[in-house]
Coordinates of C-alpha atoms in Angstrom, one line a residue:
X1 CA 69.9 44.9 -23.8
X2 CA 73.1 43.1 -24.5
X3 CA 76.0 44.8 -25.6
X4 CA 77.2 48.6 -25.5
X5 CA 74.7 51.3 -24.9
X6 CA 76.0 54.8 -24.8
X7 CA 79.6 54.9 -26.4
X8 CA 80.5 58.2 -26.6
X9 CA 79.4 59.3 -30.1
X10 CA 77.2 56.7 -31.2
X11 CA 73.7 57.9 -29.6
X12 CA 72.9 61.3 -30.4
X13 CA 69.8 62.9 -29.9
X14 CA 66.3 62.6 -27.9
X15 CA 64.1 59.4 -29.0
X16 CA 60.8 60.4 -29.6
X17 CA 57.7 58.6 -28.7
X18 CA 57.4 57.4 -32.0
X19 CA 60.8 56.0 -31.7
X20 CA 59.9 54.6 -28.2
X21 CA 57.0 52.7 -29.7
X22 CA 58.9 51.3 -32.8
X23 CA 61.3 49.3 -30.1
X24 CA 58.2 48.0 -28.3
X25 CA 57.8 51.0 -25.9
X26 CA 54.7 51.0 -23.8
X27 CA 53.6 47.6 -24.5
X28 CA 54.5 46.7 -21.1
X29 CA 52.4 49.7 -19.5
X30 CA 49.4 48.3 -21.9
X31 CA 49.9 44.5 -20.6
X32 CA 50.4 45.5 -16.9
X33 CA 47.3 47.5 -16.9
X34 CA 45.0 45.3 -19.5
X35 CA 45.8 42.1 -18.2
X36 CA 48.0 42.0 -14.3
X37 CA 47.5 43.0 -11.4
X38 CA 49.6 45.2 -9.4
X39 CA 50.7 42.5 -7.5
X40 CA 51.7 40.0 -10.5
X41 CA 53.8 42.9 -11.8
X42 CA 55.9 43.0 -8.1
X43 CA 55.8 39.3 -8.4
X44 CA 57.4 39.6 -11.9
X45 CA 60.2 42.1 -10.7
X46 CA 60.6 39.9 -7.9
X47 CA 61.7 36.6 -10.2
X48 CA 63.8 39.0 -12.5
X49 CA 66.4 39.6 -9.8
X50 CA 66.4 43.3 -10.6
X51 CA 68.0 45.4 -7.7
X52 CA 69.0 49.1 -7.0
X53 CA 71.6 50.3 -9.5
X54 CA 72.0 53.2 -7.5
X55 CA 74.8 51.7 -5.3
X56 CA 73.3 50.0 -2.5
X57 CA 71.4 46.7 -4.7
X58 CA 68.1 46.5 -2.5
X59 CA 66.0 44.1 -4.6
X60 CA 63.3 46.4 -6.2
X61 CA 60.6 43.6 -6.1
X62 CA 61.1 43.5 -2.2
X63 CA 61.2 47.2 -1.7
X64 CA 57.9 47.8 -4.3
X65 CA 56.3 44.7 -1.7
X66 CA 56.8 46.9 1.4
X67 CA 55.6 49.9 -0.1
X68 CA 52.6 47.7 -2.0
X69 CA 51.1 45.9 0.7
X70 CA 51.5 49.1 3.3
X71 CA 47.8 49.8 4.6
X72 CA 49.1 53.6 5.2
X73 CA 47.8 55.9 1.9
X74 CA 48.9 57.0 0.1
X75 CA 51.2 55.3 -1.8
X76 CA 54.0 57.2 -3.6
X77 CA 56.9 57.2 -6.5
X78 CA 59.8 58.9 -6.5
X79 CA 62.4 58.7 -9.4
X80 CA 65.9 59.5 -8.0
X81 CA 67.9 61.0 -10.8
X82 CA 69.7 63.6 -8.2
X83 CA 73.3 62.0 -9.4
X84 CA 75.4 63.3 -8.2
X85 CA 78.1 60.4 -7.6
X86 CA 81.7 61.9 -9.3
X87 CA 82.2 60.1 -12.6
X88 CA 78.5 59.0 -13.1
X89 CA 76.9 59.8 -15.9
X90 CA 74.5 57.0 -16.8
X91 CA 71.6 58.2 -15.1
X92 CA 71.5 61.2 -17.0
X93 CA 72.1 59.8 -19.8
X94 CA 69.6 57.7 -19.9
X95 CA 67.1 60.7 -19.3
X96 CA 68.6 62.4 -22.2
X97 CA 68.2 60.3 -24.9
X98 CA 65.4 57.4 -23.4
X99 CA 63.0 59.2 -21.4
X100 CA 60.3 57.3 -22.6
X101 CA 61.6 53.8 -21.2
X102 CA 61.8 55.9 -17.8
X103 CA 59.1 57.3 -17.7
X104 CA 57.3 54.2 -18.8
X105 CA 59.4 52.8 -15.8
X106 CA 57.9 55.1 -13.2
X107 CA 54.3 54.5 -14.2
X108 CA 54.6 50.4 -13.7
X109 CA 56.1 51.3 -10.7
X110 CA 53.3 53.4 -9.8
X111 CA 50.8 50.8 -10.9
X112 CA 52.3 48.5 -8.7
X113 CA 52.7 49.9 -5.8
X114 CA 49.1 51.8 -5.9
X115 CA 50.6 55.0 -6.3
X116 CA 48.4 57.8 -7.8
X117 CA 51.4 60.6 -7.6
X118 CA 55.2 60.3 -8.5
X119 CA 57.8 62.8 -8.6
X120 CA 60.8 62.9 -10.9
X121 CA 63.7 64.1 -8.6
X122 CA 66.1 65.2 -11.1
X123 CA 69.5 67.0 -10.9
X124 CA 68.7 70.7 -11.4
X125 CA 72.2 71.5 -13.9
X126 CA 71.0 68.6 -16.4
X127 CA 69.3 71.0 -18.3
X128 CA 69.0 68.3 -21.3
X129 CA 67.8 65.2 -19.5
X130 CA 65.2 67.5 -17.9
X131 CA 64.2 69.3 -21.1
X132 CA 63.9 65.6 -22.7
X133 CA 61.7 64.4 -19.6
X134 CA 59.8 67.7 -19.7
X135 CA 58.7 67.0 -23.4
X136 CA 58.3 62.7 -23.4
X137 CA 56.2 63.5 -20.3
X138 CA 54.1 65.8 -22.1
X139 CA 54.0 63.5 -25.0
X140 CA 53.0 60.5 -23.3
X141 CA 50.3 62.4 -21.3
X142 CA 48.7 63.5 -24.6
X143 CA 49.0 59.7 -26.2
X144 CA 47.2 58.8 -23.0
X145 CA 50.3 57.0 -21.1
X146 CA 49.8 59.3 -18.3
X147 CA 47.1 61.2 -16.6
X148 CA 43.7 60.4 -16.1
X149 CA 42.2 57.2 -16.4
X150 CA 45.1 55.3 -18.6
X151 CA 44.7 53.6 -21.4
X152 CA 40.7 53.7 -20.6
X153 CA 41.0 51.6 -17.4
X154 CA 40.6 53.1 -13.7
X155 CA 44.5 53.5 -13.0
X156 CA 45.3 57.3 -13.0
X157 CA 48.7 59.2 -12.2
X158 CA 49.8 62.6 -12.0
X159 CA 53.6 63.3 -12.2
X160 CA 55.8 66.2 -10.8
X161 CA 59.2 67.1 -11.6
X162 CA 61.3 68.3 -8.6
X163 CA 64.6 69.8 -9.1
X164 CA 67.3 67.9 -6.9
X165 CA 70.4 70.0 -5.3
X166 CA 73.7 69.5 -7.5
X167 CA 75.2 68.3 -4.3
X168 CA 76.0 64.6 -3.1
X169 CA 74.0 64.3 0.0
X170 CA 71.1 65.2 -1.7
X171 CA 71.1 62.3 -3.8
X172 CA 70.4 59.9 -0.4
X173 CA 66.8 58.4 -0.4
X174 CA 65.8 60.0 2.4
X175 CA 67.4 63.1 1.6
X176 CA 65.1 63.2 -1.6
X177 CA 62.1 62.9 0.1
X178 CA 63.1 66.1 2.2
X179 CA 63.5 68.4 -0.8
X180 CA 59.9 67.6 -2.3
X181 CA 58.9 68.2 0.6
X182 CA 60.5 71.6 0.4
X183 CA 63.1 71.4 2.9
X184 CA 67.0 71.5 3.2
X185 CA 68.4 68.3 1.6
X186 CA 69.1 66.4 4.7
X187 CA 68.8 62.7 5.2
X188 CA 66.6 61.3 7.5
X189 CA 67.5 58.8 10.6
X190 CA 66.1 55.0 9.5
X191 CA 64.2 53.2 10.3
X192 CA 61.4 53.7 9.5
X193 CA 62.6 53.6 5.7
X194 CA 60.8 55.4 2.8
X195 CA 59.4 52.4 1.9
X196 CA 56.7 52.1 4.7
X197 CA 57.6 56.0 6.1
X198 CA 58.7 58.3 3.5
X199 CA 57.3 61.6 1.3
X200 CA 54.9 63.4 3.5
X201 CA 55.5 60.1 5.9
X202 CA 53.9 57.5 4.0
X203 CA 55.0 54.2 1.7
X204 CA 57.0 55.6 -1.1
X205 CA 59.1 54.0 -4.0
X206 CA 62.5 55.4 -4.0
X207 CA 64.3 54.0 -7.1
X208 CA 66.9 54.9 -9.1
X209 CA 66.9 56.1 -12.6
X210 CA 68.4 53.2 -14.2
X211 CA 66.9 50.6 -12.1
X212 CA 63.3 52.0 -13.6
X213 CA 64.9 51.9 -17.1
X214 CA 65.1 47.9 -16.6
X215 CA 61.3 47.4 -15.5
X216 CA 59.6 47.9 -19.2
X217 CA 61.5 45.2 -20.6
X218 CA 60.8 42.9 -18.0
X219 CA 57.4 43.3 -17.6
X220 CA 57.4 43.2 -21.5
X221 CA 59.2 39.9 -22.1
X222 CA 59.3 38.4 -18.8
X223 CA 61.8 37.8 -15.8
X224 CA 62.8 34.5 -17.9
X225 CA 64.0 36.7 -20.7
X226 CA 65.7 38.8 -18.1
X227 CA 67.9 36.4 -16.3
X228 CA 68.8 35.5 -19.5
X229 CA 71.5 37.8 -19.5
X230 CA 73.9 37.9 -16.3
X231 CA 74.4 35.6 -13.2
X232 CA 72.0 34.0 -11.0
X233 CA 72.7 35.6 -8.6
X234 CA 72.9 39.3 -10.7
X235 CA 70.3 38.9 -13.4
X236 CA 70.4 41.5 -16.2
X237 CA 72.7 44.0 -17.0
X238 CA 74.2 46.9 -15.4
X239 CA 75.7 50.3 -17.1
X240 CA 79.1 51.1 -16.3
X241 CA 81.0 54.8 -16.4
X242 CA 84.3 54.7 -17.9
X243 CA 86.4 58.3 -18.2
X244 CA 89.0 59.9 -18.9
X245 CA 92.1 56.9 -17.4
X246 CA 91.0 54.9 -20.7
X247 CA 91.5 55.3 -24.2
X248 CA 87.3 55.2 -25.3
X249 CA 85.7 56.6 -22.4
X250 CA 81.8 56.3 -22.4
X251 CA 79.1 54.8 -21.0
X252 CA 78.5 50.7 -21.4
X253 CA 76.0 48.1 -21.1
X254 CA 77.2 44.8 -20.0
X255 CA 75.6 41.7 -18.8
X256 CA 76.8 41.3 -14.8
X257 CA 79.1 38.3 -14.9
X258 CA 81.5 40.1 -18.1
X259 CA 84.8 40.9 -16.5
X260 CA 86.2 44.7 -15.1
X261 CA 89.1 43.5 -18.3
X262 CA 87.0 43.3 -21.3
X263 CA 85.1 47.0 -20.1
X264 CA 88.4 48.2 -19.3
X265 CA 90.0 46.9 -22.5
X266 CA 87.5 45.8 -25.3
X267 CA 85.1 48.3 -24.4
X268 CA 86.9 51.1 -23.1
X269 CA 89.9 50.6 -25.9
X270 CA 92.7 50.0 -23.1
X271 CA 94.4 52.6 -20.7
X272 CA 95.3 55.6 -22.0
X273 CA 99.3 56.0 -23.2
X274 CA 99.4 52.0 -22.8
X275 CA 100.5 52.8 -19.3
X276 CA 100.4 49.8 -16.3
X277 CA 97.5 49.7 -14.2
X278 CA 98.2 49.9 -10.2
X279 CA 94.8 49.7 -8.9
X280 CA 91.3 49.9 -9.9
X281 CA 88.1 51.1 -8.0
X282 CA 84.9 49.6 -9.8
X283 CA 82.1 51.0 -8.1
X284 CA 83.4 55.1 -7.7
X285 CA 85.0 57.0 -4.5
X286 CA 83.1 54.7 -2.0
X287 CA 84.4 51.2 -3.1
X288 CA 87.3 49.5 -1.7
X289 CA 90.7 49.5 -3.9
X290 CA 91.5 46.2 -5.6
X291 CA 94.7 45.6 -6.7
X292 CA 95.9 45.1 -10.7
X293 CA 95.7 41.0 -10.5
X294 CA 91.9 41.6 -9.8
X295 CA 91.3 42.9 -13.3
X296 CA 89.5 39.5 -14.4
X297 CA 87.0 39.1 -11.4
X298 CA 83.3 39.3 -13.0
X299 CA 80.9 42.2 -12.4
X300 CA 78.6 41.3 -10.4
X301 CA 77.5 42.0 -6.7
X302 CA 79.1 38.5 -5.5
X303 CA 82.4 38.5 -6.8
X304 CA 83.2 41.5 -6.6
X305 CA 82.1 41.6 -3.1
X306 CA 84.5 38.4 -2.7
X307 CA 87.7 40.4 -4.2
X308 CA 87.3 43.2 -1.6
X309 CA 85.5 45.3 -3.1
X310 CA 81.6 46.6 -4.1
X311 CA 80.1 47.1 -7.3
X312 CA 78.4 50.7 -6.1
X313 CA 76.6 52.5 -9.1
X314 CA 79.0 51.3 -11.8
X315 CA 81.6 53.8 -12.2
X316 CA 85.1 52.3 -12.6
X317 CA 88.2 54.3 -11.6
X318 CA 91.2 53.4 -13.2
X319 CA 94.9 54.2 -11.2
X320 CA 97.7 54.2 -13.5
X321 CA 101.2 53.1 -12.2
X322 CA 102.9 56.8 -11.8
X323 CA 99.7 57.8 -9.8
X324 CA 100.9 58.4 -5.8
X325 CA 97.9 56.1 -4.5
X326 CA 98.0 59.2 -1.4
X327 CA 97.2 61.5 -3.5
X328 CA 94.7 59.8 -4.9
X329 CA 93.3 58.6 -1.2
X330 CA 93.2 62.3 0.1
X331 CA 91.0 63.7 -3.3
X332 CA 88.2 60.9 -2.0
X333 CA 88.2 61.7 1.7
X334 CA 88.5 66.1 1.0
X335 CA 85.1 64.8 -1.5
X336 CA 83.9 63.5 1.3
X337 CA 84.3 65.4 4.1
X338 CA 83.3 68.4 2.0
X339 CA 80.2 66.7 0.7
X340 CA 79.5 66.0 4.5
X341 CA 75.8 67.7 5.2
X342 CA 77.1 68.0 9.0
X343 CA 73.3 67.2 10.3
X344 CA 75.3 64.1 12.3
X345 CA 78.4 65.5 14.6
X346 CA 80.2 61.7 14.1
X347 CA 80.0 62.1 10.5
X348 CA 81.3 65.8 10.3
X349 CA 84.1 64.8 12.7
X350 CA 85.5 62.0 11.4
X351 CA 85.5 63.0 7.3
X352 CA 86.8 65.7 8.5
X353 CA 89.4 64.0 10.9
X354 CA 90.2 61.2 8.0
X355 CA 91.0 64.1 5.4
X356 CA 93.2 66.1 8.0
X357 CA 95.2 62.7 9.3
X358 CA 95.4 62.0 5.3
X359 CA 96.7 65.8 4.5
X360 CA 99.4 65.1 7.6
X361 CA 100.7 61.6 5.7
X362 CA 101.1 63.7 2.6
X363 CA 103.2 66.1 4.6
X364 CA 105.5 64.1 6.1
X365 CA 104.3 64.5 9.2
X366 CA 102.8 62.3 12.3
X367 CA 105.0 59.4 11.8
X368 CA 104.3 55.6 11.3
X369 CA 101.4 55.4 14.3
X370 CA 99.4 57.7 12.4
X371 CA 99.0 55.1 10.1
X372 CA 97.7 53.0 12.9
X373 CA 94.5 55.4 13.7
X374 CA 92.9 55.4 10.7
X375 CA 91.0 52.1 11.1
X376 CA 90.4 53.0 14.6
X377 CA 88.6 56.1 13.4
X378 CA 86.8 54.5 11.0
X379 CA 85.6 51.2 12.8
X380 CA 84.6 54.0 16.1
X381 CA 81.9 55.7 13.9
X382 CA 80.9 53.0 11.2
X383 CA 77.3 53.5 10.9
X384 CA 76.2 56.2 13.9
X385 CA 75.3 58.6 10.7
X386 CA 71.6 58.9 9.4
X387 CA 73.2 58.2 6.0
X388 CA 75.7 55.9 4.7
X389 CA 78.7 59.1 3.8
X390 CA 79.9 58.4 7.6
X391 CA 81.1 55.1 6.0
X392 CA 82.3 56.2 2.5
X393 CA 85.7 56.8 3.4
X394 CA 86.4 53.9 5.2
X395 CA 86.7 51.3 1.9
X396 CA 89.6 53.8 -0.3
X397 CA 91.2 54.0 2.7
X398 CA 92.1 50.6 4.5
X399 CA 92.4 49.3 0.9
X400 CA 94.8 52.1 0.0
X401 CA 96.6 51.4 3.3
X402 CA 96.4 47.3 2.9
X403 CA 97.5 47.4 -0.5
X404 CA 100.2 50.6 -0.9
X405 CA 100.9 50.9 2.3
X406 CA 104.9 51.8 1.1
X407 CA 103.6 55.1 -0.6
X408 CA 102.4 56.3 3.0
X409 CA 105.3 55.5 4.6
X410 CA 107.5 57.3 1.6
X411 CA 105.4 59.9 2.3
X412 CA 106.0 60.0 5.8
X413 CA 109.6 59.3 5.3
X414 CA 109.8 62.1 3.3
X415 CA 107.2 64.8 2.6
X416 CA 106.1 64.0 -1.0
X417 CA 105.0 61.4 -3.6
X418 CA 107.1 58.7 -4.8
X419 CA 107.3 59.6 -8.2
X420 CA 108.6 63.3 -7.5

């Protein structure tokens, strides 16, 4: 697991099932179901430290417990892979060329949580990572991985795919849950979670593509082996998006704990152009701003909660010096305020309200105070939404403002970008 997984050009193609097997695939489905118990499995995830990968880091031991020891049935799976987060592509990556290890994923999540249903929930325009799910599916269903009574014990499954809306609401939880259930892609107000209330209103499983990926090898070689590689406090590894600010973009592998410098320089091959780096965002449009100096702080949920910032779902921005930080602050919160569902009134008002007050700084117009409203606006709504977009916004901005706060007022001053 240690190292670089997904550099551009190096992995090409689909691996098979025969590939799959010759790195030790399903030998954790075989053990979990031959010789543990559902609840030694969640007890394994549990000691590995794995959490979410799809931004918000629940532990997934914890969240397979609340769905595992609900007496509601029954019990379901769902495999997020809507993705839809600008600049991620690991998820669908990983469904590309490794379907196997996720799909292997989903059934010991299944197992363990005494689900006899899941559903892959995957993006609708990733024709390839659904093609390449479509056929390991059908391949492990005929080498007996899947289906009815696996592997000649009493566990059964049946799996569905379910084509997720290209759009970034739909990628919430909750919101997920709603579309296989054949309704509009809106979230739902929590609690109740999914976990104990979720698809059809019972326990479900809600993980993220890359967060199954990790529970084969765990369950194969143990949550010793896997805290092996990062921090106590963030076992494993994580896979981080690089694009197109450095010189090698790609996907990469990295034990949490390796610094945002040696991805950003000995992975990604340095910024393109050799230019100087103003600011860097390291977990995509959500995550607060941290400032050049910050470029050593280790990846993982702690420190770079402690540098002002969040780790989200791995994907790094990089902002070159050159790069009018208003500008860039005004692409996230039109992102936002268009990806808005507008099912909560607070939430449609205020992305729409930060973008407007944002496209009035770039204009020159509204003087200093308007600087002064933003955190107002932000603080006033934080978490009256049924989702978490009502407080997307609020981290690019108030770091933006904290940390460049001279390119708003240049902008205010005069009407356009430093650098023009």
């Amino acid at each position: 697991m240690q190292g670089i997984l997904f550099p551009r050009g190096v992995v090409e193609g689909r691996e098979d099932l025969k590939g799959h097997r010759s790195r030790g695939g399903y030998v954790a489905l075989e053990k979990a179901l031959k010789g543990l118990t559902p609840q030694t499995v969640i007890h394994e995830i549990n000691e590995s430290g794995l959490r979410g990968r799809g931004g918000a880091g629940f532990p997934t031991g914890k969240k397979w417990g609340l769905t595992g020891e609900s007496v509601e049935q029954p019990h379901y799976v769902v495999l997020n892979g809507g993705e839809d987060e600008p600049g991620s592509k690991k998820d669908r990556l990983l469904m590309e060329n490794l379907p196997h290890l996720v799909i292997e994923g989903v059934i010991l999540a299944s197992y363990a949580v005494g689900a006899s249903d899941a559903y892959l929930y995957v993006n609708k325009e990733y024709k390839a990572a659904n093609d390449s799910m479509t056929q390991a599916l059908a391949e492990a269903k005929e080498a007996g991985y899947c289906g009815q009574k696996i592997l000649g014990g009493d566990f059964s499954l049946d799996i569905r795919f379910v084509a997720a809306p290209p759009n970034y609401v739909a990628g919430e939880d909750s919101a997920a849950l709603e579309v296989i259930e054949e309704k509009k892609p809106l979230p739902r107000q929590k609690p109740p979670f999914p976990a104990t209330a979720g698809l059809f209103g019972k326990p479900t499983a809600v993980n993220n593509v890359e967060a199954l990926a990790n529970v084969p090898p765990i369950i194969a070689k143990g949550a010793k082996w896997y805290r092996t590689f990062g921090t106590p406090e963030s076992p494993g590894t994580m896979i981080f998006s690089l694009n197109d600010e450095v010189n090698h973009p790609g996907i990469y592998e990295l034990p949490f704990g390796s610094s945002l410098r040696s991805l950003i320089e000995e992975c990604g091959g340095g910024v393109k152009g050799g230019k100087a780096i103003k600011a860097i965002m390291p977990g995509g449009p959500s995550s607060a701003y941290l400032p050049s100096d910050k470029i050593d702080v280790p990846l993982d949920h702690n420190s770079v909660s402690a540098a002002g910032s969040s780790i989200g779902c791995g994907v790094v921005h990089v902002v070159t010096e050159g790069i009018c930080i208003v500008e860039e602050t005004l692409r996230i919160a039109d992102f936002f305020a268009a990806e808005s569902c507008g099912q909560c009134p607070a939430c449609r008002m205020e992305t729409n309200m930060l973008a407007a007050m944002l496209k009035k700084v770039q204009q020159g117009q509204g003087g200093a105070p308007l600087l002064e409203q933003f955190s107002k606006v932000i603080s006033f709504n934080k978490g009256k939404g049924f989702c978490s977009l009502i407080n997307m916004p609020g981290p690019p901005i108030e770091s933006a403002l904290s940390l460049f706060r001279a390119d708003f007022e240049y902008h205010l001053a005069n009407g356009r970008c430093p650098q023009n």
